[in-house]
Short mmCIF file of C-alpha atoms in Angstrom, two decimals:
data_model
loop_
_atom_site.label_atom_id
_atom_site.label_comp_id
_atom_site.label_asym_id
_atom_site.label_seq_id
_atom_site.Cartn_x
_atom_site.Cartn_y
_atom_site.Cartn_z
CA MET A 1 5.02 -19.42 49.15
CA GLN A 2 3.72 -16.14 47.70
CA THR A 3 3.34 -15.73 43.93
CA LEU A 4 2.00 -12.96 41.70
CA ALA A 5 -1.20 -14.90 41.15
CA HIS A 6 -1.76 -15.47 44.87
CA PHE A 7 -4.74 -13.36 45.82
CA GLY A 8 -5.75 -14.88 49.13
CA ASP A 9 -3.80 -12.34 51.18
CA GLY A 10 -4.69 -9.22 49.18
CA GLY A 11 -2.23 -9.81 46.36
CA PRO A 12 -2.80 -8.58 42.84
CA GLY A 13 -4.62 -11.69 41.70
CA PRO A 14 -4.43 -13.71 38.50
CA TRP A 15 -5.53 -10.75 36.33
CA ILE A 16 -2.03 -9.30 36.71
CA LEU A 17 -0.87 -11.85 34.17
CA LEU A 18 -2.94 -10.10 31.47
CA PHE A 19 -1.01 -6.81 31.67
CA PRO A 20 1.80 -7.92 29.32
CA LEU A 21 -0.81 -8.87 26.71
CA VAL A 22 -2.56 -5.52 27.05
CA TRP A 23 0.72 -3.63 26.64
CA ALA A 24 1.69 -5.77 23.65
CA ALA A 25 -1.64 -4.91 22.00
CA VAL A 26 -1.13 -1.19 22.71
CA VAL A 27 2.40 -1.20 21.28
CA THR A 28 1.33 -3.20 18.21
CA GLY A 29 -1.56 -0.81 17.57
CA ALA A 30 0.70 2.24 17.92
CA VAL A 31 3.31 0.83 15.52
CA THR A 32 0.62 -0.08 12.98
CA LEU A 33 -0.93 3.38 13.19
CA LEU A 34 2.43 5.10 12.76
CA ARG A 35 3.40 2.94 9.79
CA ARG A 36 0.12 3.67 8.00
CA THR A 37 0.43 7.38 8.68
CA VAL A 38 4.00 7.50 7.36
CA ARG A 39 3.01 5.58 4.21
CA ARG A 40 0.22 8.03 3.43
CA GLY A 41 2.61 10.92 3.94
CA ARG A 42 5.00 9.52 1.31
CA GLY A 43 2.40 9.59 -1.42
CA GLY A 44 0.44 6.38 -1.24
CA ALA A 45 0.32 2.81 -0.20
CA PRO A 46 3.23 0.56 -1.18
CA TRP A 47 1.04 -1.98 -2.95
CA ARG A 48 -0.15 0.64 -5.45
CA PRO A 49 2.26 0.92 -8.38
CA THR A 50 3.71 4.36 -8.93
CA VAL A 51 3.64 5.89 -12.39
CA GLN A 52 6.73 7.74 -13.51
CA GLU A 53 6.01 11.10 -15.08
CA ASN A 54 8.28 10.49 -18.08
CA SER A 55 7.43 6.85 -18.80
CA PRO A 56 6.36 6.07 -22.38
CA ILE A 57 2.91 4.93 -21.31
CA THR A 58 2.35 8.14 -19.34
CA VAL A 59 3.48 10.29 -22.27
CA LEU A 60 1.14 8.35 -24.56
CA GLY A 61 -1.73 8.91 -22.14
CA HIS A 62 -1.02 12.64 -22.01
CA ARG A 63 -0.94 12.84 -25.80
CA PHE A 64 -4.28 11.02 -26.03
CA ALA A 65 -5.82 13.23 -23.33
CA SER A 66 -4.67 16.42 -25.06
CA GLY A 67 -6.11 15.29 -28.41
CA GLU A 68 -2.83 14.87 -30.29
CA ILE A 69 -3.72 11.27 -31.22
CA ASP A 70 -7.07 9.53 -31.66
CA GLU A 71 -8.32 6.44 -29.85
CA ASP A 72 -7.25 3.95 -32.53
CA GLU A 73 -3.73 5.35 -32.57
CA TYR A 74 -3.66 5.27 -28.77
CA TRP A 75 -4.61 1.58 -28.57
CA ARG A 76 -2.23 0.63 -31.39
CA ARG A 77 0.72 2.33 -29.73
CA LEU A 78 -0.28 1.05 -26.30
CA SER A 79 -0.30 -2.53 -27.57
CA VAL A 80 3.26 -2.06 -28.83
CA LEU A 81 4.34 -0.58 -25.48
CA ASP A 82 2.58 -3.41 -23.62
CA GLU A 83 4.57 -5.97 -25.60
CA ARG A 84 7.78 -4.07 -25.00
CA PHE A 85 7.31 -3.77 -21.24
CA GLY A 86 5.78 -7.22 -20.73
CA ARG A 87 2.25 -6.15 -19.89
CA THR A 88 -0.82 -7.87 -21.28
CA GLY A 89 -4.29 -6.63 -22.11
CA ARG A 90 -5.73 -3.26 -22.94
CA GLY A 91 -6.13 -2.18 -19.32
CA GLY A 92 -2.41 -2.35 -18.58
CA ALA A 93 -1.82 1.37 -18.95
CA ALA A 94 -4.29 2.50 -16.31
#
């Protein structure tokens, strides 16, 4: 009886059984590469939180950066916003 792994009579040999694994690795690599490329094209990785341009914390940061409010006022208002939006700590706005 002849099988795919029968190599005594010039058949393909047992290595033929590795081809499905090689193709699975190639397809998996291609899908992974495409997914990462598409994610970068949409503006960043999904695990990084996006900051809305008109969110209160962003507006506060812009006001601090432009010099409208000083550092003490920034931290005081940020602590209020952190309580309101459920964040904790001073580094929550970054």
